[in-house]
Amino acid sequence: MTFSAKTRQDNLVRLANEDFDILIIGGGITGAGVAIQAAASGFKTALIDMQDFAEGTSSRSTKMVHGGIRYLKNFDVGVVADTVRERQNVQRIAPHIPQPIRMLLPIYREPDATYDMFSVKVAMGLYDRLAGISNPNLTSFTLTKDEVLAQVPEINPDNLLGGGSYLDFTNNDARLVIENIKKSAAFGAVIASHVKATAFTHDQNGTINGADVQDTLADNHFHIKAKFVLNAAGPWVDQIDLIDDKLPFLKQMRPTKGIHLVVDWHKLPVPQPLYVDSLHHDERMIFIIPRFDKTYFGTTDTDYHGDLVHPQIEQQDVDYLLSTINQRFPDANIKLSDIEASWVGIRPLIASNSSSDYNGGGGSHITDQSIDRVIGIVNNYSQGRASRNEIAEAILASEQDLSEKILKPSQVSRGSSLNVKEDGLIVLSGGKITDYRRMAAGAIQLLTKLMKEKYQLIYLPVDSKHLQVSGGDINPDTVPQELQMISSQGEALGLSQMEAQKIANLFGSNALQIFTGIRTTKPAAGLSLSETLILNYCLKEEMVLTPVDYLLRRTNHLLFEAESFTKVAQPVIEAMAAHFNWSPDEIKQQSSHLKQVFQQSQLDYLKAGQSHSVNLQSLH
């Protein structure tokens, strides 16, 4: 099967003329996760998104499936246990996407430090246990100051005590979404991007039975009929609730803004990902992650009240990150002009949640008595007078001391909510990428129950822990070897090692399908053979409609290969124009949109205004 622009046109007809069991509104990671499980469980499934898939929050994360070791500062054991278990599940169902890495957590003697050398050792030991990590090559360990400096010579040595090293996972967020979407379609889901819900319809009993929608590309309006409708719109959950005019509106989201900045790796030559305190006395930490030949870092966390579709990075956001980076790496002297790319996302936080489970922020407080109890048992354990189970029990007991007061945006929970409104609208909100499969499984359990109660229809939910996404048909226990075997087939057919590995890493087992075109594909003008193969595949199998879809979300070219962007942009536009038979006006419009997105990512609107330097003294 294919999943292309032609598929979209066919699906628009089906959406307008068929009856569905479930209509999912939102094509980010939450909606995609529900769609794959619903379709695989036999539900007749429809999914729409008003933009491209993952165009909102789900392509704008830190691009990690991280275990949340920061949460252990406040003994959020339950959160970490759930997170590391789900991380393992995601790695097994999408083995070509999350990749294990060693994370370094430098420890400094300074006010508001998250950990000291003793507490980080305890936290990492508990983290390994919760994650089920026992392989000596993967378990956590501490480093001395000299060992940290040997690994990362550029890091600030002042007040450096040492560090902790533990296992975490990188992620390609937008690709995780599209691989779920593609597999949903393979299971029979009827899916279309750029379709916006404008109103809900109700039966004579006042129960939702579908939605009026708009094809925003053609400005056509039609109706989708469904037994149940699920709002999985992320930061737009409140906006979707607003069109449910049969019920009073109750705001539930508290969106916050997070930004990430990209520089050339030689400006910030970190050999591995780092996780450092922000230095802004806000209980936050900053990721610093090498990827390809770049280093990116983030994130911020501030309340956001602006345009959800077009959030913008402001100078104060840049200053926040650069002040931390330039203090941690004094010789880097990174300036606004060094930023090659950026992205900004809006987190779908639930306002009523309190104790934070995002990035370890916490309004939670633990009594001194609880802390003393835990430390006492740890000391007894080190002397052979207590068991590891007693440590875990003491930490679990300490959770009862946590308060529920929200203090800062970063302390609003990344927890999720699943509920059914009085008129039957199912609302799945909040959460984070690591939790998407579990959130979706909860929605499918609820949908199964509702279908039985209302329609006497019996469905058996699929075991989503073993439901591979598209491209994930490889052994999750031997991913490096499997990807190498796949890429070697591309090499054997004439691609360079780097080209074949890039395709294997992006598309997993689907790379084999791409390689079949090596001998029959003529490179597009201005593009290499491998670039042409990737573009052709995305047009045929990933519902790419615009150059931005392709260069930003399907390949991340715009973010991590900005230096070659101007070289490939025009050839990509020309190849797509030929494929879609665009008119000169359409070519001009697509070119303008791509240029605008690129300039926005480059922060040209800030760079034009000033040559800005960050005052490090403000940190002290």
XYZ file of C-alpha atoms in Angstrom:
620
model
C 0.000 0.000 0.000
C 0.958 3.635 -0.299
C 0.342 6.583 2.018
C 0.606 9.616 -0.226
C -1.175 12.781 -1.302
C -3.358 10.531 -3.493
C -4.178 8.458 -0.402
C -5.248 11.652 1.339
C -7.640 12.548 -1.473
C -9.145 9.062 -1.411
C -9.430 9.232 2.378
C -11.271 12.551 2.265
C -13.991 10.834 0.250
C -14.086 7.938 2.707
C -14.206 10.250 5.714
C -17.230 12.020 4.273
C -19.133 8.878 3.276
C -18.398 6.107 5.775
C -19.344 5.530 9.403
C -16.543 5.094 11.933
C -16.257 3.588 15.392
C -13.803 6.236 16.547
C -12.786 9.628 15.158
C -9.482 10.823 16.601
C -8.787 14.548 16.489
C -5.049 15.167 16.611
C -2.181 13.635 14.652
C 0.576 14.128 17.200
C 2.084 11.282 19.203
C -1.006 10.844 21.398
C -3.480 10.571 18.530
C -1.072 8.437 16.498
C -0.658 6.080 19.450
C -4.422 5.691 19.832
C -4.894 5.204 16.079
C -2.430 2.328 15.749
C -3.927 0.473 18.702
C -7.524 1.166 17.668
C -7.008 0.023 14.087
C -5.023 -3.044 15.171
C -7.826 -3.939 17.621
C -10.411 -3.906 14.840
C -12.073 -0.547 15.429
C -13.002 1.300 12.272
C -10.714 4.242 12.866
C -10.490 7.769 11.464
C -7.848 10.349 12.338
C -7.546 13.985 11.287
C -5.095 16.776 12.066
C -5.448 20.417 11.130
C -1.724 20.549 10.223
C 0.882 18.043 9.107
C 1.376 15.054 11.401
C 3.517 16.013 14.436
C 3.624 19.627 13.301
C 2.767 20.793 16.800
C 4.371 19.655 20.042
C 5.342 16.189 18.835
C 8.111 17.465 16.544
C 9.335 20.066 19.035
C 10.492 18.043 22.051
C 13.997 17.589 23.468
C 14.162 14.511 21.217
C 14.803 12.181 24.120
C 12.933 9.220 25.551
C 14.549 9.919 28.873
C 14.066 7.990 32.074
C 13.640 10.986 34.344
C 16.496 10.491 36.796
C 15.922 14.110 37.857
C 12.615 13.049 39.406
C 14.457 11.029 42.038
C 15.615 14.221 43.731
C 12.139 14.370 45.246
C 11.858 10.586 45.537
C 9.253 10.439 42.747
C 9.862 6.698 42.542
C 6.513 5.873 40.995
C 7.062 8.379 38.194
C 10.540 7.065 37.386
C 9.422 3.426 37.568
C 6.599 4.098 35.113
C 8.843 6.174 32.847
C 11.682 3.673 32.520
C 9.244 0.813 31.951
C 7.520 2.714 29.184
C 10.837 3.751 27.706
C 11.675 0.068 27.379
C 8.316 -0.621 25.732
C 8.809 2.192 23.201
C 12.302 0.953 22.401
C 10.939 -2.503 21.641
C 8.042 -1.427 19.412
C 10.088 1.237 17.569
C 13.616 -0.175 17.865
C 15.100 1.923 15.053
C 14.128 5.214 16.702
C 15.122 5.430 20.414
C 18.862 4.817 20.690
C 20.736 4.177 23.972
C 23.393 6.677 25.003
C 25.526 7.443 28.044
C 24.340 10.585 29.805
C 26.835 12.538 31.933
C 25.509 14.492 34.902
C 28.232 16.857 36.202
C 28.034 17.564 39.937
C 28.971 21.023 41.232
C 29.238 22.492 44.694
C 26.818 25.385 44.293
C 23.470 26.662 45.630
C 20.382 24.776 44.478
C 22.415 21.902 43.032
C 20.148 18.992 42.191
C 22.579 16.367 43.446
C 25.785 16.009 45.395
C 28.120 13.067 44.883
C 26.435 10.934 47.539
C 22.845 11.554 46.475
C 23.600 11.040 42.769
C 25.108 7.648 43.543
C 21.995 6.648 45.490
C 19.694 8.024 42.760
C 21.541 6.250 39.960
C 21.543 2.949 41.830
C 17.792 3.190 42.328
C 17.365 4.313 38.695
C 19.193 1.207 37.442
C 17.083 -1.022 39.645
C 13.812 0.529 38.491
C 14.944 0.224 34.859
C 16.026 -3.373 35.318
C 19.576 -2.537 34.198
C 22.029 -5.175 35.406
C 24.485 -5.463 32.504
C 27.820 -4.082 33.828
C 28.337 -2.285 30.523
C 25.082 -0.368 30.989
C 24.850 0.273 34.733
C 25.478 3.691 36.239
C 28.695 4.813 37.871
C 30.230 7.932 39.367
C 33.249 9.834 38.055
C 35.847 11.907 39.868
C 36.465 15.513 38.924
C 39.540 14.498 36.936
C 37.577 11.806 35.110
C 34.851 14.282 34.138
C 37.465 16.733 32.857
C 39.192 13.962 30.914
C 35.906 13.151 29.170
C 34.757 16.753 28.684
C 37.857 18.980 28.840
C 35.918 22.133 27.951
C 33.572 21.978 30.937
C 33.989 24.531 33.727
C 36.241 23.016 36.428
C 35.348 25.587 39.118
C 33.532 23.891 42.015
C 33.232 20.701 39.974
C 33.019 17.705 42.333
C 32.659 14.867 39.856
C 29.786 13.373 37.943
C 27.388 10.552 37.354
C 27.055 8.456 34.198
C 23.836 6.593 33.417
C 21.883 5.107 30.526
C 19.339 7.173 28.610
C 17.817 7.202 25.113
C 17.767 9.718 22.280
C 14.670 9.985 20.096
C 13.474 11.254 16.725
C 10.087 12.573 17.816
C 8.530 13.401 14.440
C 9.595 10.072 12.953
C 8.091 8.196 15.899
C 4.777 9.867 15.057
C 4.847 9.170 11.319
C 5.841 5.528 11.865
C 2.802 5.072 14.139
C 0.602 6.867 11.596
C 1.815 4.698 8.708
C 1.209 1.477 10.629
C -2.255 2.725 11.594
C -3.013 3.194 7.905
C -1.671 -0.278 7.159
C -4.159 -1.652 9.699
C -6.981 0.163 7.901
C -7.246 3.532 9.630
C -8.529 6.333 7.390
C -6.217 9.275 7.952
C -5.886 12.797 6.553
C -3.722 15.753 7.450
C -4.839 19.377 7.072
C -8.415 18.607 8.121
C -9.730 20.795 10.927
C -12.635 20.002 13.243
C -14.978 23.015 13.334
C -18.014 21.726 15.263
C -19.450 18.604 16.870
C -22.802 17.095 15.976
C -25.130 15.356 18.440
C -27.962 12.854 18.200
C -31.453 13.421 19.621
C -30.197 12.445 23.067
C -27.483 15.086 23.001
C -24.655 12.574 22.506
C -21.809 13.382 20.132
C -22.063 11.373 16.915
C -19.469 13.053 14.709
C -17.824 16.276 13.671
C -18.081 18.933 11.015
C -14.650 19.438 9.486
C -12.823 21.580 6.944
C -10.269 20.442 4.398
C -8.015 23.469 4.845
C -6.119 22.873 1.598
C -9.235 23.050 -0.597
C -11.552 24.928 1.789
C -14.121 22.145 1.515
C -16.453 21.377 4.415
C -17.964 17.972 5.209
C -19.155 15.799 8.063
C -17.552 12.723 9.637
C -19.868 10.251 11.381
C -18.497 8.289 14.328
C -19.847 6.379 17.305
C -17.212 8.036 19.488
C -14.970 11.074 19.101
C -11.652 11.392 20.925
C -9.975 14.744 21.526
C -6.206 14.126 21.435
C -5.220 17.600 20.292
C -2.371 18.221 22.728
C -2.060 21.947 23.489
C -5.250 22.468 21.447
C -7.393 20.291 23.756
C -9.145 23.371 25.152
C -9.750 24.748 21.648
C -11.416 21.483 20.615
C -13.484 21.462 23.796
C -14.654 24.971 22.927
C -16.393 23.775 19.743
C -18.450 21.359 21.866
C -21.150 23.978 22.333
C -23.629 21.695 24.131
C -21.595 21.841 27.343
C -20.113 24.724 29.365
C -16.419 25.183 28.680
C -14.030 24.309 31.502
C -10.403 25.220 30.841
C -8.031 22.399 31.756
C -4.734 23.144 29.980
C -1.840 25.293 31.141
C 0.479 25.437 28.108
C 4.137 26.254 28.648
C 6.836 27.097 26.107
C 10.114 25.263 25.671
C 12.899 26.146 23.225
C 16.003 24.416 21.860
C 19.007 25.908 20.081
C 21.441 24.253 17.655
C 25.101 25.193 17.107
C 27.977 23.636 15.209
C 29.574 20.850 17.248
C 32.959 22.555 17.120
C 31.470 25.517 18.991
C 30.335 23.178 21.755
C 32.342 19.950 21.347
C 30.661 17.637 23.826
C 31.526 13.963 23.293
C 28.291 12.712 24.852
C 24.981 14.112 26.122
C 25.087 16.095 29.352
C 22.411 17.089 31.837
C 23.285 20.185 33.879
C 21.559 22.449 36.409
C 20.235 25.633 34.825
C 21.876 28.053 37.319
C 18.699 30.156 37.293
C 17.445 28.977 40.709
C 14.324 27.499 39.100
C 14.903 23.790 39.827
C 15.373 23.082 36.124
C 18.051 21.219 34.249
C 19.359 21.659 30.711
C 20.119 18.907 28.196
C 23.213 19.374 25.995
C 23.147 16.789 23.229
C 25.483 16.114 20.284
C 23.724 14.946 17.140
C 25.365 14.477 13.761
C 27.872 17.358 13.520
C 25.818 19.641 15.751
C 25.148 20.220 19.431
C 21.724 21.294 20.614
C 20.586 22.315 24.070
C 17.379 23.084 25.932
C 14.903 23.592 27.314
C 13.058 26.513 28.873
C 9.687 26.276 30.601
C 7.546 29.407 30.783
C 3.801 29.970 30.809
C 2.508 30.660 27.316
C -0.579 32.593 26.257
C 0.152 33.271 22.588
C -0.580 31.681 19.234
C -0.346 27.898 19.597
C 0.222 27.380 15.871
C 3.076 29.893 15.549
C 4.962 30.161 18.866
C 8.095 32.268 18.650
C 11.440 32.286 20.431
C 12.160 35.566 22.179
C 15.495 37.100 23.138
C 14.938 36.314 26.819
C 14.524 32.627 25.931
C 17.869 32.662 24.128
C 19.534 34.513 27.002
C 18.271 31.945 29.489
C 19.970 29.080 27.659
C 23.130 30.864 26.546
C 23.877 32.147 30.045
C 23.863 28.576 31.341
C 25.838 27.141 28.424
C 28.503 29.859 28.519
C 28.971 29.457 32.264
C 29.275 25.680 32.017
C 31.603 26.023 28.995
C 33.517 29.298 29.546
C 35.573 29.080 26.356
C 32.544 28.479 24.134
C 31.371 32.098 24.180
C 28.307 31.169 22.155
C 26.414 34.149 20.795
C 23.127 34.646 19.028
C 25.011 34.737 15.721
C 26.304 31.179 16.326
C 22.827 29.653 16.401
C 22.271 27.638 13.211
C 18.764 26.371 13.953
C 16.162 26.331 16.665
C 12.742 25.050 17.531
C 10.034 26.007 19.973
C 7.222 23.838 21.300
C 4.197 24.199 23.547
C 3.757 21.571 26.247
C 0.207 20.318 26.860
C 0.301 20.576 30.653
C -2.822 19.938 32.693
C -3.455 22.913 34.961
C -5.170 20.940 37.723
C -2.212 18.596 38.187
C 0.305 19.687 40.749
C 3.340 17.737 41.845
C 5.569 17.867 38.793
C 6.825 14.906 36.859
C 8.319 16.961 34.036
C 12.087 17.352 34.089
C 12.004 16.783 37.811
C 10.533 20.159 38.622
C 8.787 19.988 41.916
C 6.612 21.946 44.228
C 6.830 18.747 46.248
C 8.450 18.825 49.640
C 9.729 16.008 51.804
C 10.133 16.287 55.547
C 13.597 16.235 57.095
C 12.490 13.164 59.045
C 11.769 11.252 55.830
C 15.097 12.276 54.303
C 16.970 11.242 57.470
C 15.153 7.908 57.432
C 16.185 7.193 53.843
C 19.806 8.259 54.417
C 19.982 6.140 57.578
C 18.809 3.033 55.745
C 21.262 3.720 52.891
C 24.097 3.943 55.438
C 22.941 0.696 57.046
C 22.840 -0.930 53.612
C 26.432 0.123 52.913
C 27.420 -1.607 56.175
C 25.443 -4.745 55.396
C 22.710 -4.075 57.987
C 19.831 -3.334 55.577
C 18.535 -4.699 52.272
C 17.897 -2.912 48.975
C 14.185 -3.596 49.501
C 14.276 -1.615 52.731
C 15.758 1.355 50.839
C 12.974 1.183 48.254
C 10.302 0.898 50.965
C 11.672 3.944 52.792
C 11.689 6.004 49.602
C 8.168 4.908 48.696
C 6.972 5.870 52.173
C 8.549 9.299 51.797
C 6.286 10.035 48.826
C 3.414 10.506 51.266
C 5.162 13.648 52.474
C 4.980 15.323 49.087
C 2.929 18.498 49.035
C 0.589 19.418 46.189
C 1.257 23.127 45.785
C 2.156 24.417 42.307
C 4.815 27.102 42.353
C 6.236 27.454 38.852
C 5.394 26.457 35.269
C 8.023 23.715 35.399
C 6.210 22.254 38.388
C 2.994 21.561 36.504
C 2.609 17.849 35.923
C 3.341 16.013 32.682
C 0.756 13.523 33.904
C -2.123 12.618 31.611
C -5.893 12.691 31.931
C -8.542 10.494 30.300
C -12.193 11.342 30.804
C -15.576 11.277 29.095
C -17.652 14.454 29.007
C -21.393 14.422 29.623
C -22.159 14.351 25.908
C -19.750 11.479 25.231
C -16.660 13.329 23.992
C -13.579 11.387 25.088
C -10.709 13.672 26.091
C -7.121 12.386 26.344
C -4.812 15.183 27.433
C -1.435 15.918 28.971
C 1.336 13.374 29.134
C 4.695 13.210 27.391
C 6.195 11.273 24.511
C 7.584 8.504 26.701
C 4.071 7.739 27.963
C 2.245 7.765 24.639
C 1.748 3.991 24.276
C 0.413 3.616 27.804
C -1.902 6.605 27.421
C -3.261 5.124 24.207
C -3.741 1.717 25.819
C -5.882 3.354 28.504
C -7.999 5.045 25.845
C -8.485 1.734 24.001
C -9.566 -0.010 27.202
C -12.121 2.746 27.765
C -13.317 2.598 24.156
C -13.710 -1.181 24.392
C -15.849 -0.758 27.502
C -18.014 1.957 25.933
C -18.573 -0.015 22.722
C -19.784 -2.980 24.741
C -22.047 -0.918 27.005
C -23.650 1.213 24.309
C -23.577 -0.964 21.192
C -23.098 -4.509 22.563
C -20.008 -4.806 20.354
C -17.082 -6.862 21.634
C -13.500 -5.909 20.789
C -10.274 -7.429 22.097
C -7.599 -4.755 22.600
C -4.284 -5.575 20.962
C -1.228 -6.141 23.157
C 0.409 -2.832 22.301
C 3.648 -3.734 24.070
C 4.349 -5.996 21.095
C 2.813 -3.875 18.333
C 5.667 -2.819 16.073
C 5.432 0.541 14.344
C 6.243 0.897 10.657
C 9.952 0.332 10.097
C 10.249 -1.475 13.418
C 10.486 -5.032 12.097
C 13.920 -5.632 13.547
C 15.121 -7.431 16.667
C 15.075 -4.862 19.513
C 17.821 -6.802 21.329
C 20.331 -6.444 18.484
C 19.484 -3.085 16.937
C 23.014 -1.957 15.936
C 23.707 -5.253 14.180
C 20.303 -5.244 12.482
C 20.688 -1.680 11.202
C 24.192 -2.501 9.983
C 22.870 -5.498 8.066
C 20.200 -3.317 6.484
C 22.618 -0.540 5.529
C 25.102 -3.060 4.088
C 22.470 -3.991 1.518
C 22.293 -0.365 0.413
C 26.081 -0.276 0.158
C 26.106 -3.457 -1.907
C 23.790 -1.761 -4.396
C 26.021 1.263 -4.772
C 25.317 3.771 -1.995
C 28.145 5.051 0.172
C 28.382 3.781 3.719
C 27.220 7.128 5.108
C 24.248 7.314 2.722
C 23.122 3.749 3.444
C 23.462 4.202 7.207
C 21.456 7.433 7.126
C 18.592 5.711 5.318
C 18.692 2.694 7.666
C 18.708 4.902 10.772
C 15.834 7.071 9.512
C 13.557 4.353 8.165
C 14.537 1.115 9.934
C 13.312 -1.994 8.138
C 11.566 0.198 5.538
C 15.036 1.112 4.253
C 14.996 -2.166 2.342
C 12.023 -0.884 0.341
C 13.938 2.305 -0.448
C 16.999 0.360 -1.579
C 14.964 -1.487 -4.217
C 14.897 1.716 -6.260
C 18.660 2.237 -6.362
C 19.185 0.730 -9.826
C 16.060 2.176 -11.434
C 15.988 5.713 -9.985
C 17.506 8.660 -11.788
C 18.742 11.362 -9.390
C 16.616 14.491 -9.460
C 18.349 17.627 -10.689
C 20.534 19.013 -7.921
C 20.024 16.008 -5.633
C 22.146 12.940 -5.069
C 20.749 9.465 -5.684
C 20.265 8.842 -1.959
C 18.517 12.205 -1.480
C 16.245 11.400 -4.404
C 15.446 7.947 -2.994
C 14.494 9.424 0.386
C 12.326 12.136 -1.169
C 10.564 9.658 -3.455
C 9.820 7.355 -0.520
C 8.443 10.165 1.639
C 6.208 11.368 -1.178
C 4.864 7.865 -1.783
C 4.691 6.479 1.751
C 4.631 9.363 4.267
C 1.992 11.784 2.950
C 4.482 14.596 2.374
C 2.595 17.547 0.891
C 5.074 20.420 1.236
C 8.848 20.964 1.242
C 8.557 21.897 4.946
C 6.939 18.537 5.730
C 9.902 16.825 4.116
C 12.878 18.969 5.150
C 11.739 19.658 8.709
C 9.677 16.754 10.042
C 10.461 13.695 7.896
C 14.238 14.204 7.715
C 15.220 16.944 10.236
C 17.438 18.376 7.487
C 16.471 21.926 8.342
C 17.495 21.462 12.004
C 20.730 19.493 11.795
C 22.031 20.147 8.264
C 21.326 23.856 7.996
C 24.640 24.540 6.269
C 23.510 22.533 3.214
C 19.904 23.703 3.310
C 20.256 26.301 0.566
C 21.894 23.683 -1.661
C 19.032 21.177 -1.452
C 16.007 23.446 -0.903
C 15.506 24.519 -4.505
C 16.080 21.034 -5.987
C 13.573 19.608 -3.502
C 11.015 22.256 -4.466
C 11.569 21.562 -8.165
C 11.286 17.793 -7.715
C 8.068 18.191 -5.710
C 6.701 20.680 -8.237
C 7.197 18.103 -10.973
C 5.649 15.372 -8.837
C 2.554 17.422 -7.938
C 2.394 19.422 -11.171
C 2.409 22.705 -9.262
C 1.640 25.930 -11.061
C 4.154 28.815 -10.978
C 2.043 30.463 -8.258
C 2.071 27.292 -6.175
C 5.835 26.974 -6.565
C 6.241 30.571 -5.424
C 3.969 29.989 -2.433
C 5.773 26.815 -1.354
C 9.172 28.472 -1.781
C 8.086 31.433 0.316
C 6.751 29.200 3.081
C 9.944 27.148 3.220
C 12.099 30.286 3.306
C 9.986 31.715 6.120
C 10.286 28.550 8.223
C 14.045 28.400 7.636
C 14.559 32.043 8.614
C 12.416 31.522 11.697
C 14.543 28.538 12.710
C 17.702 30.596 12.117
C 16.296 33.347 14.390
C 16.923 35.920 11.655
C 14.319 38.221 13.208
C 16.424 38.390 16.393
C 19.796 38.498 14.656
C 18.685 41.442 12.533
C 17.932 43.466 15.618
C 21.147 43.187 17.562
C 24.494 41.606 18.182
C 23.725 40.323 21.632
C 26.049 39.171 24.375
C 24.923 37.497 27.582
C 25.887 38.913 30.967
C 27.121 35.985 33.027
C 27.145 38.063 36.194
C 23.362 37.814 36.331
C 23.720 34.167 37.285
C 25.509 34.789 40.532
